[in-house]
Amino acid sequence: MSALPATPLDLAPLEPILARYPADRRSLVMVLQDVQAAWHYLPREVLNRVAERLAVPRSHVYHVATFYKHFSLTPRGAHTCTVCMGTACHVRGAGLLVEHLERRTGMKAGDTTPDGRLTVETVNCVGACALGPVVIVDGQYVGSATARKVDRALEACMGHAERKPEDSGITSNGGDSLGAGTDRQASSVVAWGRPPDPQTPTASGDGKEDTE
Amino acid sequence: MILTINGRPLAATPGETLLQVARRAGVDLPTLCHHEGLEAWGGCRLCVVEVRRRPDDAPKVVPSCLQPAEDGVRVETHTEHLLRIRATLLDLLLTRAPDSDLIRRLAVEHGVSDGTFEPRPEPTSCILCTLCTRACAAVGAHAISTAGRGAEGEVSLPFVDDADACVGCGSCAAVCPTGCIELKDAGSRRTIWGRTFERVPCEVTGQPTVTREYAELLARRSGLPVDSFFVSDEGRRRQTADRVAGLVGVGDGRVA
Amino acid sequence: MKQLVVTPIRCIGCRTCEIACAFSHPAGRTPGRSRIRAFPIRPPEGGIPVVCFQCDTAACVTVCPTATLTRNPRTGAIDYAEARCVHCRACVAACPFGNIGYDDASRRCYKCDLCSGDPQCAKFCPSRALEFA
Amino acid sequence: MSERIASLAALEAWRTRLVAAHDPKRKAIAVCAGTGCKAYGSDQLTAAFRKAVAERGLDVDVRATGCHGFCERGPLVVIYPSMIFYQEVGRKNLAKDVAEILDQTVAAAPGAEQIVARLQYKTPDGTPVVHEHEVPFYKHQNRLILSFNGKIDPDSLADYVANGGYRALAKALGTLTPEQVLAEVDASGLRGRGGAGFPTGRKWRFCREAVAPLVNGVPTRYVVCNADEGDPGAFMDRSVLEGNPHGVLEGLLLGAYAIGAREGYVYVRNEYPLAVQRLTKAIADARAAGLLGADLLGTGFAFDVHVTRGAGAFVCGEETALIGSVEGNRGQPRFRPPYPAVSGLWGCPTTINNVETWVNVPLIVDRGAAWFAGIGTRGSKGTKIFSLVGKVNHTGLVEVPMGATLRHIVEQIGGGIQGGRAFKAVQTGGPSGGCLPEPMLDLEVDFDTLTAAGSMMGSGGMIVMDDRTCMVDVARYFIDFLIQESCGKCTPCRDGLIQMGHLLHAVVEGRATRATLDRLEALAPVVRDASLCALGQTAPNPVLSTLKYFRHEYLAHIDHRQCPAGVCKALITYRVNARCTGCTVCAVQCPEKVIAGEKKGLHVIAEDRCTRCGVCHSVCTFGAVDILPGRGGKE
């Protein structure tokens, strides 16, 4: 899994979050939302502090934090690529887009790249069904997504992702499961934190967490 | 109020559940996640019965452990559909607890000799009935809870290893229907949820009593001093007899 | 309301009360645990019977997390509703007189329930050390 | 307009001032700012219009509005007052499109506007359409709720008031008793738009008549807007919240007044950040204007509303689960009775209605129950917004009166199936609904007819499927979806769905026998009848309805090991046909490197090593890769 932040966690951002809500159980889900937004995940120390301040048992905070799909107990990537798997997107080939991303990053949807730069995940409907399949890259919606469009969006937001010349340029056009899309393009692949083949995951993430 | 179970009219008092009325009338309804002393959960669904308010209504399947008794309602507890539901539920639970004697026994009683479904990858005998977490909450420790959602859910400590809140009272292990919570007592040492406690020995009889953490919890809840919990019942009875003997002036104020 | 009156001075230490209690609270097919204990005194005085006082503000009722121990309005006893017990043994630890115990074999607490209003110990006590009046 | 409106009269005065100030002949460029169009860059388009208008010194408004509904053709632009409709504006060439629209259409005198032909909508047979209401997608609709979306700027309270906003509230607070408001909603026949279609008036009455416990001395009831909209394929609540937040607030205000609640919550799902942003602004504006808070419009009525966000749990659409989530717990359903109307949020009587239900209320109070009851069928009154998506030409939000036929929606409004392919099924009611085949196309859609057909209204998702959608795969998809979303509380749903998933995967992967179907049909009623909440109770519907209407597809998977629609990987074969020109793209793109062939020569796929990832088919521009049912090669 990706590198744990080397420095001890800075809990300062928690105070303004807690100040916004009454200090009792009813604020728990909202507080967790803001913590997720601030740290991109729910650090253990923060959750323990939240339990204390809201006078709620830690077991209850853990009980709630592990229920909702939006919350993550492990650090997520600085960038997020979310493929919508709603019914409308499913019938228009979202599954093939997920496979494309899994091939591209060498990991399963839901994971984060070892260097902590990118999380690829699926969500069950984002409500932009008319332009299925939809992929969201760092909050930017990519409508009628094709593999090429997704690659371009990722390149744009991942900025200087290193290019690997020797990798064969593989892009596929997700499009409809039976390939309604026809534009083809052989751009060179951009490996986002994909470990060198053969895939021997390094023991511990050595890359320094370069969160923007 | 009067309601009928399997055609038999029965008296019921408001606030009673159908399960209570049925059991009082000797009707045997299986339950797993129900416990009279704990908040009703309604998750295992083994206790389901069919109810009809009016004779021609379609029967509605409801959990008898939660469904309140209503005047004039018609209840059936062992229809063919209900028996098939219970059998299937037990078949499903065998995928989680293939080695649990209770589940196997109940399954056999409902005609399921061995599981017909694909077992869970690593069955842990836990059937997620949450009796343990509810007992822990009732005792006031709130040390464990269910983590994760859906079929991947499991009972665990916060962050899997944070046993700070556990007081070592053992209720979770006691109420677990499939016995999948490990509690080891060796002399006065008690190990549960990966944490080892010392049960304070009774000053009179030397038997292990409660853990210090549990005594502190009981003190908070009852207002009694912490140290008052470290004498076994055997020891206390002897102390009481001594005191009475002293009051009455028999013997030299002490029991033999 | 009738109460179980204990007069220790009359006790001869014969412990019939313990047998009567054990037999009238069977655990399965065998006699259960006696809810009364007559502690022997150095001869010749006899013994001190110790049994639940059914306290007005009972420590066992206070600490019980699931309202398993409740006052029986008819008999005045504090009854133990086994179905509600979560085996946390708070009551055993809390009773200042040790009159409630937990029997691991039958997995339940045991305490005096005044035999639902007809205490057998008093009935069989040969020396009227125990009376239900 | 930020200062407080002190009285009902002040509100009306402000409205008359706004209407008078509105010059109907004034030109305005309305750019859609719903999520769909924003995905295609409508924000940049609006900015470009504003800059260009300033540079040209044109006296014309540029307004960002809520979602117009025709999302796939976004960014959508409508030129007022003549209602000229442009689609896909700025998708390919932003500057050119902006310049041409301004110079040819906006700058010209009214009536003499020239139309930029290439940005016009064209019907399937190619005839261009000028005005929005002439576009078939819109023409066959009856847009009551969605009409606000196109006109008003969602961030502007003034726009809403100018278009009749809060008139119903003023009417209620000024002339009607709470009982009369409730009676009006009851008489209108409005039924819950969340999915079950429970009569709204009756639900309000239960809540109003329930004993309200005192919370710091005040009998407390709550009104909640359920904006969880978890059904995949449904996004009408999103568009209403983003396009007309004040409409929802006014509905809540009217409900609170009728029921006797002083506090409300809008529970918005986490995947709708824009809706939360627009709603939060609308609430702030309403508070500043004295339309929320204490002593509203000087009438002594007090009501305030808070936005709470979901965090990714489909089950939270279920009322008691939603309550749990707002209370800071897991979104896990609770047994009923007690129903939320009697004991909901923190034990107080709570009315929970869907976004679309609430936004209907101001229309009913404003125009009267009789008007509303005049629309729709005997059992289902008013209009319903469907999100028409999937394999249909015009995808987007469709608002039609109850009773419109599926054919009218899919063909006339939806413009038929993409690529002229054959219609196979339409899925309604989300994971709780079912798939209806071609013979059902003439079904008049309302709550009861859909339920009778083995499906469900649900929130209104309508996913159209063609011959290249495998119905067994759809059933597997929904069961896999529900396995992820099951809260895990009760055995039949938690463990039953897992087993239904295994059985369906066996069919999809060609490992099934006829007995597999029997086991599915034996397990489904147990999950349906024994589950605690609607998620589990309706989970088998997609499976049961596909088994009922498309059993032959299941049998093709089982008996012949073939997937007729060419979807299920284990039961199809990719094979290059004669149209191959040897361009070698597929060979280059194939991740497994299993395609052999010389440049300009016919390529051949090594079918035994092909993983059926579909890349070759999708990158081949000559249609030279066929997907054949049945498993050639790889055993």
CSV table of C-alpha atoms in Angstrom, one decimal, chain D residues 359-538:
chain,number,residue,atom,x,y,z
D,359,VAL,CA,-41.2,20.5,-5.7
D,360,ASN,CA,-44.7,19.5,-6.8
D,361,VAL,CA,-46.3,21.0,-3.7
D,362,PRO,CA,-46.0,24.7,-4.5
D,363,LEU,CA,-47.6,24.0,-7.9
D,364,ILE,CA,-50.5,22.3,-6.2
D,365,VAL,CA,-51.1,25.0,-3.6
D,366,ASP,CA,-50.6,27.7,-6.2
D,367,ARG,CA,-52.9,26.3,-8.9
D,368,GLY,CA,-55.2,24.2,-6.8
D,369,ALA,CA,-55.7,20.4,-6.3
D,370,ALA,CA,-58.3,20.2,-9.1
D,371,TRP,CA,-55.8,21.4,-11.7
D,372,PHE,CA,-53.2,18.8,-10.5
D,373,ALA,CA,-55.8,16.0,-10.4
D,374,GLY,CA,-56.7,16.8,-13.9
D,375,ILE,CA,-53.3,15.6,-15.1
D,376,GLY,CA,-52.4,11.9,-15.2
D,377,THR,CA,-54.4,8.7,-14.7
D,378,ARG,CA,-57.1,7.7,-12.2
D,379,GLY,CA,-54.6,6.2,-9.7
D,380,SER,CA,-51.5,8.4,-10.4
D,381,LYS,CA,-51.9,12.1,-10.7
D,382,GLY,CA,-49.6,14.8,-12.1
D,383,THR,CA,-46.5,14.5,-14.2
D,384,LYS,CA,-43.5,12.3,-13.6
D,385,ILE,CA,-39.9,13.0,-14.6
D,386,PHE,CA,-38.1,10.1,-16.1
D,387,SER,CA,-34.4,9.9,-16.8
D,388,LEU,CA,-34.3,8.4,-20.2
D,389,VAL,CA,-30.9,6.9,-20.7
D,390,GLY,CA,-29.1,4.0,-22.3
D,391,LYS,CA,-29.2,3.0,-25.9
D,392,VAL,CA,-31.6,5.8,-27.0
D,393,ASN,CA,-30.9,8.7,-29.3
D,394,HIS,CA,-32.2,11.5,-27.1
D,395,THR,CA,-31.0,10.9,-23.6
D,396,GLY,CA,-32.0,13.2,-20.8
D,397,LEU,CA,-34.8,14.2,-18.5
D,398,VAL,CA,-38.3,13.6,-19.7
D,399,GLU,CA,-41.3,15.0,-17.9
D,400,VAL,CA,-44.6,13.6,-19.1
D,401,PRO,CA,-48.1,13.2,-17.5
D,402,MET,CA,-48.7,9.9,-15.7
D,403,GLY,CA,-50.3,7.6,-18.2
D,404,ALA,CA,-47.9,8.3,-21.1
D,405,THR,CA,-47.0,5.1,-22.9
D,406,LEU,CA,-43.5,3.7,-22.9
D,407,ARG,CA,-43.5,3.9,-26.7
D,408,HIS,CA,-44.3,7.6,-26.6
D,409,ILE,CA,-41.4,8.2,-24.2
D,410,VAL,CA,-38.8,5.9,-25.9
D,411,GLU,CA,-39.7,6.6,-29.6
D,412,GLN,CA,-41.3,10.0,-29.9
D,413,ILE,CA,-39.4,11.7,-27.2
D,414,GLY,CA,-36.4,9.4,-27.1
D,415,GLY,CA,-36.0,9.4,-30.8
D,416,GLY,CA,-35.7,5.6,-31.0
D,417,ILE,CA,-32.7,3.4,-30.6
D,418,GLN,CA,-29.2,4.4,-31.4
D,419,GLY,CA,-27.9,3.3,-34.7
D,420,GLY,CA,-31.4,2.2,-35.7
D,421,ARG,CA,-30.9,-1.1,-33.8
D,422,ALA,CA,-33.7,-3.1,-32.4
D,423,PHE,CA,-35.4,-2.2,-29.1
D,424,LYS,CA,-35.1,-5.0,-26.6
D,425,ALA,CA,-36.1,-3.8,-23.2
D,426,VAL,CA,-36.5,-0.8,-20.9
D,427,GLN,CA,-35.5,-1.1,-17.3
D,428,THR,CA,-37.5,1.0,-14.8
D,429,GLY,CA,-37.4,1.3,-11.1
D,430,GLY,CA,-33.7,0.9,-10.7
D,431,PRO,CA,-32.4,-2.1,-8.7
D,432,SER,CA,-35.9,-2.7,-7.3
D,433,GLY,CA,-37.6,-2.6,-10.7
D,434,GLY,CA,-37.7,-4.9,-13.7
D,435,CYS,CA,-37.0,-5.1,-17.4
D,436,LEU,CA,-40.0,-4.7,-19.7
D,437,PRO,CA,-39.9,-6.2,-23.2
D,438,GLU,CA,-41.0,-4.9,-26.5
D,439,PRO,CA,-44.7,-6.1,-26.2
D,440,MET,CA,-45.0,-3.9,-23.1
D,441,LEU,CA,-44.1,-0.7,-25.0
D,442,ASP,CA,-47.8,0.3,-25.2
D,443,LEU,CA,-48.1,0.1,-21.4
D,444,GLU,CA,-49.5,3.4,-19.9
D,445,VAL,CA,-46.9,4.2,-17.3
D,446,ASP,CA,-48.0,4.9,-13.8
D,447,PHE,CA,-47.4,3.5,-10.3
D,448,ASP,CA,-49.8,0.7,-10.5
D,449,THR,CA,-49.3,-0.5,-14.1
D,450,LEU,CA,-45.6,-0.8,-13.7
D,451,THR,CA,-46.0,-2.8,-10.5
D,452,ALA,CA,-48.5,-5.1,-12.1
D,453,ALA,CA,-46.0,-5.7,-15.0
D,454,GLY,CA,-43.5,-7.0,-12.4
D,455,SER,CA,-41.4,-3.8,-12.4
D,456,MET,CA,-41.8,-0.6,-10.4
D,457,MET,CA,-41.9,3.1,-10.9
D,458,GLY,CA,-39.0,3.7,-8.6
D,459,SER,CA,-37.5,7.2,-8.8
D,460,GLY,CA,-38.0,7.2,-12.6
D,461,GLY,CA,-34.9,5.8,-14.1
D,462,MET,CA,-35.6,4.4,-17.6
D,463,ILE,CA,-32.7,2.6,-19.1
D,464,VAL,CA,-33.3,1.6,-22.7
D,465,MET,CA,-31.6,-1.5,-24.0
D,466,ASP,CA,-31.0,-2.8,-27.5
D,467,ASP,CA,-30.2,-6.2,-29.0
D,468,ARG,CA,-26.5,-5.8,-27.9
D,469,THR,CA,-27.5,-5.7,-24.2
D,470,CYS,CA,-27.5,-9.1,-22.5
D,471,MET,CA,-30.4,-9.4,-20.1
D,472,VAL,CA,-28.7,-12.1,-18.0
D,473,ASP,CA,-25.8,-9.7,-17.6
D,474,VAL,CA,-28.2,-6.9,-16.6
D,475,ALA,CA,-29.6,-9.2,-13.9
D,476,ARG,CA,-26.1,-10.1,-12.8
D,477,TYR,CA,-25.2,-6.4,-12.8
D,478,PHE,CA,-28.1,-5.5,-10.5
D,479,ILE,CA,-27.4,-8.3,-8.1
D,480,ASP,CA,-23.7,-7.4,-7.9
D,481,PHE,CA,-24.8,-3.8,-7.3
D,482,LEU,CA,-27.1,-4.8,-4.5
D,483,ILE,CA,-24.4,-7.1,-2.9
D,484,GLN,CA,-22.2,-4.1,-2.7
D,485,GLU,CA,-25.0,-1.9,-1.3
D,486,SER,CA,-26.6,-4.3,1.1
D,487,CYS,CA,-26.2,-3.0,4.6
D,488,GLY,CA,-25.6,-6.5,5.9
D,489,LYS,CA,-28.1,-6.4,8.8
D,490,CYS,CA,-30.4,-9.2,7.7
D,491,THR,CA,-29.5,-12.8,6.6
D,492,PRO,CA,-31.7,-13.1,3.5
D,493,CYS,CA,-30.4,-10.0,1.8
D,494,ARG,CA,-26.8,-10.1,3.0
D,495,ASP,CA,-26.2,-13.8,2.4
D,496,GLY,CA,-29.0,-14.6,0.0
D,497,LEU,CA,-27.9,-12.0,-2.6
D,498,ILE,CA,-24.3,-13.4,-2.5
D,499,GLN,CA,-25.7,-16.8,-3.5
D,500,MET,CA,-27.9,-15.3,-6.2
D,501,GLY,CA,-24.7,-13.6,-7.4
D,502,HIS,CA,-22.9,-16.9,-7.6
D,503,LEU,CA,-25.7,-18.5,-9.5
D,504,LEU,CA,-25.9,-15.7,-12.0
D,505,HIS,CA,-22.1,-15.6,-12.4
D,506,ALA,CA,-22.4,-19.4,-13.2
D,507,VAL,CA,-24.9,-18.6,-16.0
D,508,VAL,CA,-22.9,-15.7,-17.3
D,509,GLU,CA,-19.6,-17.7,-17.3
D,510,GLY,CA,-21.2,-20.7,-19.0
D,511,ARG,CA,-21.0,-23.0,-15.9
D,512,ALA,CA,-24.7,-23.3,-15.3
D,513,THR,CA,-27.3,-26.0,-15.8
D,514,ARG,CA,-31.1,-25.9,-15.8
D,515,ALA,CA,-31.0,-26.6,-12.1
D,516,THR,CA,-29.3,-23.3,-11.6
D,517,LEU,CA,-32.5,-21.5,-12.8
D,518,ASP,CA,-34.6,-23.6,-10.4
D,519,ARG,CA,-32.3,-22.6,-7.5
D,520,LEU,CA,-32.5,-19.0,-8.5
D,521,GLU,CA,-36.3,-19.2,-8.6
D,522,ALA,CA,-36.4,-21.0,-5.2
D,523,LEU,CA,-34.1,-18.5,-3.5
D,524,ALA,CA,-35.7,-15.3,-4.9
D,525,PRO,CA,-39.0,-15.5,-2.9
D,526,VAL,CA,-37.1,-16.1,0.3
D,527,VAL,CA,-35.0,-12.9,-0.2
D,528,ARG,CA,-38.2,-11.1,-1.3
D,529,ASP,CA,-40.3,-12.1,1.7
D,530,ALA,CA,-37.9,-12.4,4.5
D,531,SER,CA,-35.7,-9.3,4.0
D,532,LEU,CA,-36.1,-6.5,6.5
D,533,CYS,CA,-36.3,-3.5,4.1
D,534,ALA,CA,-37.3,-2.6,0.5
D,535,LEU,CA,-33.7,-3.1,-0.8
D,536,GLY,CA,-33.8,-6.8,0.0
D,537,GLN,CA,-37.5,-7.2,-0.6
D,538,THR,CA,-37.3,-5.8,-4.2
